[in-house]
PDB file of C-alpha atoms in Angstrom:
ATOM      1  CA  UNK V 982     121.277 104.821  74.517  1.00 51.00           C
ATOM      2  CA  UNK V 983     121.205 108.083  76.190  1.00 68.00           C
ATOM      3  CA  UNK V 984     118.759 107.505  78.993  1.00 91.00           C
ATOM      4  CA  UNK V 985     118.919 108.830  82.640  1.00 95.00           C
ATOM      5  CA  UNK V 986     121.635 107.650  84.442  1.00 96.00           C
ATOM      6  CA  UNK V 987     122.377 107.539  87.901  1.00 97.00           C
ATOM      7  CA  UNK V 988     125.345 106.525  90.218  1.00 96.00           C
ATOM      8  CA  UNK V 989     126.219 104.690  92.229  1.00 96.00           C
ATOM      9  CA  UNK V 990     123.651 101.629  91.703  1.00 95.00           C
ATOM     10  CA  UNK V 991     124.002 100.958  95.204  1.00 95.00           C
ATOM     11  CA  UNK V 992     125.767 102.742  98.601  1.00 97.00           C
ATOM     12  CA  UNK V 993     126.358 101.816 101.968  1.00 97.00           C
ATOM     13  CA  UNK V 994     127.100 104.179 104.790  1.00 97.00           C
ATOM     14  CA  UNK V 995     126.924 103.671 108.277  1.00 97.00           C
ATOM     15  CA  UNK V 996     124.866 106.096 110.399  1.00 97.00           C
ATOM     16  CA  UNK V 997     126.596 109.711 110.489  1.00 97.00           C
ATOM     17  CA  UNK V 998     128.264 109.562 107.060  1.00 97.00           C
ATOM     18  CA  UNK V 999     127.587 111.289 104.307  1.00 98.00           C
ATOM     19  CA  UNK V1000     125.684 110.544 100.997  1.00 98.00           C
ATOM     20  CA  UNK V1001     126.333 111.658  97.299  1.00 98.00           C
ATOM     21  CA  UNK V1002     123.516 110.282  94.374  1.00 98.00           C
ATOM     22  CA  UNK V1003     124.458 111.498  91.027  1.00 98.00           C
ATOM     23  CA  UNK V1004     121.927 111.900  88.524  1.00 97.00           C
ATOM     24  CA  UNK V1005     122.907 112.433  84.378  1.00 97.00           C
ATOM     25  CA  UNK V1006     119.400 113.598  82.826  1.00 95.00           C
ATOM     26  CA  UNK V1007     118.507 112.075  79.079  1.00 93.00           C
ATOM     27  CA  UNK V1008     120.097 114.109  76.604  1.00 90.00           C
ATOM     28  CA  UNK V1009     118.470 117.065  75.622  1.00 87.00           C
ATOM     29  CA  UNK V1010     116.624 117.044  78.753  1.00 90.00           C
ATOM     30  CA  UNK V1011     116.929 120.248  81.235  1.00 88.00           C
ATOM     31  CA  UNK V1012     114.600 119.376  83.776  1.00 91.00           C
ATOM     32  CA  UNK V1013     115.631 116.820  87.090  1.00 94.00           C
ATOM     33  CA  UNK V1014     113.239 114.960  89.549  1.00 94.00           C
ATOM     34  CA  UNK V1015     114.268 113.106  92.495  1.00 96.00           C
ATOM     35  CA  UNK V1016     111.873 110.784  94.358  1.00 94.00           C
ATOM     36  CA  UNK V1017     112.419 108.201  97.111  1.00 94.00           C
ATOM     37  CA  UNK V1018     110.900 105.091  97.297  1.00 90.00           C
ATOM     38  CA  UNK V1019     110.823 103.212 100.927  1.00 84.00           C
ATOM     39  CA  UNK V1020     109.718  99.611 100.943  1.00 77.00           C
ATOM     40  CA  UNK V1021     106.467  98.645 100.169  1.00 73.00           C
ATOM     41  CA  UNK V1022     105.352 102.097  99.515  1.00 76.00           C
ATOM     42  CA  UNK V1023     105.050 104.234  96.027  1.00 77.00           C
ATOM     43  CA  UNK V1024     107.214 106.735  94.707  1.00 85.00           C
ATOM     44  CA  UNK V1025     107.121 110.642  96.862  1.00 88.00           C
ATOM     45  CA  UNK V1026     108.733 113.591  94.996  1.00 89.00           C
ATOM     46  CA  UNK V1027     111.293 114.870  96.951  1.00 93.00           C
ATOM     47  CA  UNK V1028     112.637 117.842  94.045  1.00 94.00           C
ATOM     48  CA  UNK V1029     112.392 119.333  90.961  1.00 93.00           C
ATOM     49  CA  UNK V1030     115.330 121.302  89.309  1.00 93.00           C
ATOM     50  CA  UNK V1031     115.823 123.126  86.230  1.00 91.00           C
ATOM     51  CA  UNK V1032     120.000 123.871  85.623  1.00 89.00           C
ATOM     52  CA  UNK V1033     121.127 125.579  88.460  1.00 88.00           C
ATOM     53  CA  UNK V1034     117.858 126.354  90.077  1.00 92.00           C
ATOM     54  CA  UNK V1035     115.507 124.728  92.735  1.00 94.00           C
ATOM     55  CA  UNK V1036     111.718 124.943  91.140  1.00 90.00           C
ATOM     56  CA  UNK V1037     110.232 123.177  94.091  1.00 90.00           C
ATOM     57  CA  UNK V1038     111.663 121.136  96.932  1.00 92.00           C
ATOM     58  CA  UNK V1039     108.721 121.006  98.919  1.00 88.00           C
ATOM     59  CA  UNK V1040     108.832 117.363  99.489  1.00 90.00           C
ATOM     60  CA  UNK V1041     112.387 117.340 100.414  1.00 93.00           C
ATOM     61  CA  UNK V1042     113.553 116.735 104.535  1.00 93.00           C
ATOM     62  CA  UNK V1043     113.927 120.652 105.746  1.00 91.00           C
ATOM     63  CA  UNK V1044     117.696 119.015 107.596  1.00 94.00           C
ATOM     64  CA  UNK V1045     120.266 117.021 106.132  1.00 97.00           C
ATOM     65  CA  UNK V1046     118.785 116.696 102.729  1.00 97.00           C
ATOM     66  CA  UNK V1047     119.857 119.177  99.867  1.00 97.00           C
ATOM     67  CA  UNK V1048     120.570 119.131  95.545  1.00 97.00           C
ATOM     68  CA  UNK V1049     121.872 120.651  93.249  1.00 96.00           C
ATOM     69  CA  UNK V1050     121.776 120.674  89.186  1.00 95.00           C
ATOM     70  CA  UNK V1051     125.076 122.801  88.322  1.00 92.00           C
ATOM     71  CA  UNK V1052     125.245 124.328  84.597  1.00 90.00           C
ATOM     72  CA  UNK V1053     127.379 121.366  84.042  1.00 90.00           C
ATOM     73  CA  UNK V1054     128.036 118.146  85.045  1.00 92.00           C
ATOM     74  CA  UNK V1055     124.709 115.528  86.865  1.00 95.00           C
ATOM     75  CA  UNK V1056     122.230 116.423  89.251  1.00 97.00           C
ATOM     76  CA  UNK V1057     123.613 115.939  93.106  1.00 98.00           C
ATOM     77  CA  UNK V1058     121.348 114.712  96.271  1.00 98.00           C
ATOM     78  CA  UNK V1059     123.741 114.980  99.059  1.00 98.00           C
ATOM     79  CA  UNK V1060     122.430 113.348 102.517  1.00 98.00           C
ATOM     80  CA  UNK V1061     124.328 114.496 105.312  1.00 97.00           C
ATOM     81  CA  UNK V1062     124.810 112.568 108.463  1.00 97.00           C
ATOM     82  CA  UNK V1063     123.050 109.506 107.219  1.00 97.00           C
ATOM     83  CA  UNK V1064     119.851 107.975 109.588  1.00 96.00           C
ATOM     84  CA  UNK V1065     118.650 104.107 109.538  1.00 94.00           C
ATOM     85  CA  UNK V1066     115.653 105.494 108.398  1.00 93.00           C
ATOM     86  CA  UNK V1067     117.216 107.187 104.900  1.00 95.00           C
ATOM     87  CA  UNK V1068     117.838 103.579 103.861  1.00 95.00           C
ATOM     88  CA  UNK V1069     115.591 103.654 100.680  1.00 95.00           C
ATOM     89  CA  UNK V1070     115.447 103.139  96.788  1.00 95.00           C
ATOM     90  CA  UNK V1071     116.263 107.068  95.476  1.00 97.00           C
ATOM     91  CA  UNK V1072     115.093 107.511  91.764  1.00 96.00           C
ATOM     92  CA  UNK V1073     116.057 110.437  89.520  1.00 96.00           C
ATOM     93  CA  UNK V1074     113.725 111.248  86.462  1.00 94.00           C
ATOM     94  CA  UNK V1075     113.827 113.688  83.267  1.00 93.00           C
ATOM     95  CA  UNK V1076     111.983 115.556  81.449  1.00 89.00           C
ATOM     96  CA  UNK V1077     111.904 117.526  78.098  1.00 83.00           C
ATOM     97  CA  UNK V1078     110.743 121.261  78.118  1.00 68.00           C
ATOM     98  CA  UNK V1079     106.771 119.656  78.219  1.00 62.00           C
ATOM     99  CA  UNK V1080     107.588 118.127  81.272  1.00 58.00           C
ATOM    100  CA  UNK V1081     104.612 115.886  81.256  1.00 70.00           C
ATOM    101  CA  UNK V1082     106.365 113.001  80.796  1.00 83.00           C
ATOM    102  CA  UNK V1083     109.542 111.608  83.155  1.00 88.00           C
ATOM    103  CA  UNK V1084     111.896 109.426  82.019  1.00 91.00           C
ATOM    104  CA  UNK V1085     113.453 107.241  85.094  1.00 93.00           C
ATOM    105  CA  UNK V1086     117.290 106.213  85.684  1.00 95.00           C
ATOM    106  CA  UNK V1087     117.654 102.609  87.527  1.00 94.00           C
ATOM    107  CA  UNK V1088     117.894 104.434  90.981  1.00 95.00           C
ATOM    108  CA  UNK V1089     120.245 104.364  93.479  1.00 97.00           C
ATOM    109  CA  UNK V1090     119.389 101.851  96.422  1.00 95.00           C
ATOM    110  CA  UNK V1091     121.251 102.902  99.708  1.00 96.00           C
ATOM    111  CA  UNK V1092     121.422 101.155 102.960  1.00 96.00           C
ATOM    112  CA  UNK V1093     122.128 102.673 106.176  1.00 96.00           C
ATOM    113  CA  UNK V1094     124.244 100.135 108.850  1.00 95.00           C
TER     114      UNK V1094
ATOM    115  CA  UNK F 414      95.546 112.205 101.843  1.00 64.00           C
ATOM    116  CA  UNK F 415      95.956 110.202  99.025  1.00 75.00           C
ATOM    117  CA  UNK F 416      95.149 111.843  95.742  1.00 90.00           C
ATOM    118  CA  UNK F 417      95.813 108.857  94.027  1.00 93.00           C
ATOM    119  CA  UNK F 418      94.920 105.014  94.770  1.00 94.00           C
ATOM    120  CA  UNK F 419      95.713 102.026  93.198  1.00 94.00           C
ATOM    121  CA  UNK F 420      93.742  99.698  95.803  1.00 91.00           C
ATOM    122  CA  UNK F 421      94.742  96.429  94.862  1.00 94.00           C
ATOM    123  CA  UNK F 422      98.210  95.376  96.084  1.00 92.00           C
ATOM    124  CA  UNK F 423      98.119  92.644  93.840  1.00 96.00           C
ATOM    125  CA  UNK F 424      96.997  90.662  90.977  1.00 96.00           C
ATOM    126  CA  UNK F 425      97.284  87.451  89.632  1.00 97.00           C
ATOM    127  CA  UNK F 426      95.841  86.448  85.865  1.00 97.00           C
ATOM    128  CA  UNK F 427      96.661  83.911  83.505  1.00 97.00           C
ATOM    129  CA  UNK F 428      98.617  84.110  80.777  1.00 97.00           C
ATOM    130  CA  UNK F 429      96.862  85.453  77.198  1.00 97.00           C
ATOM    131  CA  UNK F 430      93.687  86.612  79.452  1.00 97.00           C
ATOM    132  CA  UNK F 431      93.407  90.627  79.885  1.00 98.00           C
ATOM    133  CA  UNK F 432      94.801  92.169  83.036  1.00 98.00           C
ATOM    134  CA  UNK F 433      93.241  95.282  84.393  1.00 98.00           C
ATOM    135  CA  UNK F 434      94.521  97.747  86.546  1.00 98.00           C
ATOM    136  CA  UNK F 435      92.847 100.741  88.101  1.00 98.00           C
ATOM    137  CA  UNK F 436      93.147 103.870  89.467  1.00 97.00           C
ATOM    138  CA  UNK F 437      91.390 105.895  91.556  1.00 97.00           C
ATOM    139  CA  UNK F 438      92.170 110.192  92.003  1.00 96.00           C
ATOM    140  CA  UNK F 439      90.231 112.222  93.874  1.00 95.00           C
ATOM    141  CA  UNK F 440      91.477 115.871  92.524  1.00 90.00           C
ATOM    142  CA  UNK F 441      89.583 117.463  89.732  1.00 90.00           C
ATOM    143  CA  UNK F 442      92.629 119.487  88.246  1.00 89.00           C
ATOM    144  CA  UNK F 443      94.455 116.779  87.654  1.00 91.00           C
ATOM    145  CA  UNK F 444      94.677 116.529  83.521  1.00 88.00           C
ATOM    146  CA  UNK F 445      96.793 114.156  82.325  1.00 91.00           C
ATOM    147  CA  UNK F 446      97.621 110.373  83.752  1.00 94.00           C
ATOM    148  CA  UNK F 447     100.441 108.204  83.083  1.00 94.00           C
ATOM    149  CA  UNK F 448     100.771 104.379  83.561  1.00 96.00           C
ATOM    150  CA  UNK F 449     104.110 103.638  84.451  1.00 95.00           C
ATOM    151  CA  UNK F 450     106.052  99.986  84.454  1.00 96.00           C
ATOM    152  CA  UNK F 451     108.329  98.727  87.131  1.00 93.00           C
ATOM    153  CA  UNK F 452     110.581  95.475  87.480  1.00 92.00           C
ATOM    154  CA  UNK F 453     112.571  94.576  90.639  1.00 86.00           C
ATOM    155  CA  UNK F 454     116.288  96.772  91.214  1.00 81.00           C
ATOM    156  CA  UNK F 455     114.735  99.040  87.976  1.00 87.00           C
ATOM    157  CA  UNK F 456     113.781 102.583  87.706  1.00 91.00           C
ATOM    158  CA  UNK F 457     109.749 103.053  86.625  1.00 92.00           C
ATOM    159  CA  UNK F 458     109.179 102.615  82.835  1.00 93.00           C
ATOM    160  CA  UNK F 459     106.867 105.246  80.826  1.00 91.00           C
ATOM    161  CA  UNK F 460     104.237 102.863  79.741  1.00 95.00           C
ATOM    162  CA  UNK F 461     101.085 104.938  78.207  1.00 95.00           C
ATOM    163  CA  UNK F 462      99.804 108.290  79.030  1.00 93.00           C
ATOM    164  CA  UNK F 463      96.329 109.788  78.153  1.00 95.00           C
ATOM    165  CA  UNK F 464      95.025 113.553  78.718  1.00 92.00           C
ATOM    166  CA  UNK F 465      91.883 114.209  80.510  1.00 92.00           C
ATOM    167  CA  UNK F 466      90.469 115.443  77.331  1.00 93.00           C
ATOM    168  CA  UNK F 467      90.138 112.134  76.026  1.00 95.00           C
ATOM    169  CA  UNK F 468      89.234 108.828  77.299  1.00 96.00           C
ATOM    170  CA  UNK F 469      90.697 106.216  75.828  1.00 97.00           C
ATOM    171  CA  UNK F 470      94.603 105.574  74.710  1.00 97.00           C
ATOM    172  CA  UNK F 471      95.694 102.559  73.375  1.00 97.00           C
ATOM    173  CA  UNK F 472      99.460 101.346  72.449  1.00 96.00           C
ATOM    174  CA  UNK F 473      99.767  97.525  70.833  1.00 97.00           C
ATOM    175  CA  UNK F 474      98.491  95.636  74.217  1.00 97.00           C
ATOM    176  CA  UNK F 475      97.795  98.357  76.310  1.00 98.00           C
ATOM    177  CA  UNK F 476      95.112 100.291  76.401  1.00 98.00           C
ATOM    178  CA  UNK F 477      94.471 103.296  78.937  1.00 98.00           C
ATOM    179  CA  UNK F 478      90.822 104.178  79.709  1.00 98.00           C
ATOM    180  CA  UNK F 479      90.033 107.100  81.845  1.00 97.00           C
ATOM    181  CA  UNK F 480      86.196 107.558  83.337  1.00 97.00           C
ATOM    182  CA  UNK F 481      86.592 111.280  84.065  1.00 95.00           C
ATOM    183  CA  UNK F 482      83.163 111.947  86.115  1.00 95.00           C
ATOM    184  CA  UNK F 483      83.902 108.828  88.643  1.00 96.00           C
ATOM    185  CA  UNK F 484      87.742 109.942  88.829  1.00 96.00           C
ATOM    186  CA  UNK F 485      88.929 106.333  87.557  1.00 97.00           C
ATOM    187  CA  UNK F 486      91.076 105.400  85.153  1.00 97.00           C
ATOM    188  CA  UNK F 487      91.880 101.604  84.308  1.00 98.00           C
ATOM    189  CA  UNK F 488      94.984  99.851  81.763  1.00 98.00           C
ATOM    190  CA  UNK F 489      94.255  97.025  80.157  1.00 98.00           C
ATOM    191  CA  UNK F 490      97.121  94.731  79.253  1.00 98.00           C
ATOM    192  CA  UNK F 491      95.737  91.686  76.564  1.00 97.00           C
ATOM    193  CA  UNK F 492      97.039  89.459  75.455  1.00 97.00           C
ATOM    194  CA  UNK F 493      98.682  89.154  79.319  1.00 98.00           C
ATOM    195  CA  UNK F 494     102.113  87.382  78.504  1.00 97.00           C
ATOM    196  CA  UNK F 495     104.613  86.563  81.510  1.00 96.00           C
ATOM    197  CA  UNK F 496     106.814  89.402  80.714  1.00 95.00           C
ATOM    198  CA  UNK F 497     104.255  91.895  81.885  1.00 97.00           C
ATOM    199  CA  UNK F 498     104.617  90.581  85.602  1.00 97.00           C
ATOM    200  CA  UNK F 499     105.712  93.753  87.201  1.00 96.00           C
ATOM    201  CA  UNK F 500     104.795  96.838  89.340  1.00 95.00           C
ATOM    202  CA  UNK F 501     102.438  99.373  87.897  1.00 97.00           C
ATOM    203  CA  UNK F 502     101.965 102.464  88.927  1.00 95.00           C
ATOM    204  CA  UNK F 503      99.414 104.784  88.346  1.00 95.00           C
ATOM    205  CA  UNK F 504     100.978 108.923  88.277  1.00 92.00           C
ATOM    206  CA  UNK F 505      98.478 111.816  87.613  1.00 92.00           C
ATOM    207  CA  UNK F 506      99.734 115.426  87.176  1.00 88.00           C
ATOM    208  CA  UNK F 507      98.035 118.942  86.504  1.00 80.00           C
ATOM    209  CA  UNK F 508      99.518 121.543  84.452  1.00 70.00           C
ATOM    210  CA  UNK F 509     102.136 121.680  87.204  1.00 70.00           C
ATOM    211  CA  UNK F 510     105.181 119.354  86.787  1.00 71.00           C
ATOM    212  CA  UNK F 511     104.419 117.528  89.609  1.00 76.00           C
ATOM    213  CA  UNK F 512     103.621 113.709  89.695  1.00 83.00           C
ATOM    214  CA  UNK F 513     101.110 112.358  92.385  1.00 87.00           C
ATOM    215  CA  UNK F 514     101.993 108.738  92.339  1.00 88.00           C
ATOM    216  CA  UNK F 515      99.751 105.327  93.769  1.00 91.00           C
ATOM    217  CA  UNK F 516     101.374 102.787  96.106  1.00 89.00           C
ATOM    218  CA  UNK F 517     101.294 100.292  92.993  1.00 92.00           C
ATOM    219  CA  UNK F 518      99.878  97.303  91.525  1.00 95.00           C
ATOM    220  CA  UNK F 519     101.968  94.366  91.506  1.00 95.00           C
ATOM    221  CA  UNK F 520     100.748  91.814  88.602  1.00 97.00           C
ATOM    222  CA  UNK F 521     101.244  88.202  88.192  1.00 97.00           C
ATOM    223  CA  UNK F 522     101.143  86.594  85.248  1.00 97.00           C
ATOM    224  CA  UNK F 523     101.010  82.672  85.467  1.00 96.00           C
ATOM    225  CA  UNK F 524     101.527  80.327  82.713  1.00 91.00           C
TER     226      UNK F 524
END
């Protein structure tokens, strides 16, 4: 089952670290979404990448936050100098060249001590 | 402001009755909706999608109806069974890639 896949399932870091989600698209798929999911509340888009290119990152944190989608190898969001309030569920979704539909991984749940 | 709403939090209906869930947008460009699926410590399952030029969808149980001049859209699950107790979200999108996501629905199903 090639399906989106995302590591690790879960990371702790204490406030000041560093944070590295990886994100492996669906096979066949070029196009990477990363959303973050606080308690209680719905999914907000965070990024959209195509290989090696930033479409939009509008809903991205202008500090600390950044990705990437390298020609090869996953889809990186790297949160620097973790906050309390970063502690969230962060999904990664695919999409085919129609990207109407996304395909989800099982997200990456971090917590902040 | 919320381009999307799913205003119930929550909702509870017994098992083998019909559970509906709706949705409420409020932007005009948006043309195609998707009903997504979401379990505890899980990424959000593609459920059923439907595009604004129709206005109905339907998959086995679940059917997608979309009410384009009041902006609503509704899924109806039936026969309810208790693996349906979940998290739905309603996502709308324009021909952008961007999703606009509701805070959710979470459904019960009792026995």
């Amino acid at each position: 089952n090639a399906g989106v896949m995302q590591n690790p399932r879960h990371l702790v870091r204490r406030r000041g670290q560093e944070a590295r989600l990886r994100c492996s698209p669906m096979k066949g798929h070029s196009h990477v979404y990363w959303y973050r999911q606080l308690p209680e509340e719905g999914l907000k888009f965070m990024v959209y990448l195509q290989k090696e290119n930033i479409i939009d990152e509008s809903g991205m944190p202008k500090e600390r936050f950044s990705a990437e989608f390298p020609k090869e190898g996953p889809s990186i969001l790297r949160i620097q100098q973790v906050v309390r309030g970063d502690s969230a569920a962060y999904f990664c979704a695919s999409s085919g060249a129609k990207p109407q539909t996304q395909y989800f991984g099982p997200g990456t749940r971090l917590l902040v001590l | 402001d919320q381009q999307v709403k799913q205003n119930s939090p929550s909702l509870s209906v017994q098992e083998g009755r019909i559970s509906i869930l709706n949705c409420d947008y409020t932007n005009s460009m948006f043309d195609y909706f998707l009903w997504y699926k979401k379990y505890p410590a899980e990424g959000p399952t593609f459920l059923i999608s439907i595009s604004s030029i129709k206005d109905k969808n339907e998959d086995g149980r679940f059917t997608v109806f979309l009410n384009k001049s009041a902006k609503h859209l509704s899924l109806h699950i039936v026969p309810s069974q208790p693996g349906d107790s979940a998290v739905y979200f309603c996502a709308a999108g324009d021909s952008n890639y961007q999703l606009i996501w509701g805070a959710g629905t979470k459904l019960i199903i009792k026995p």
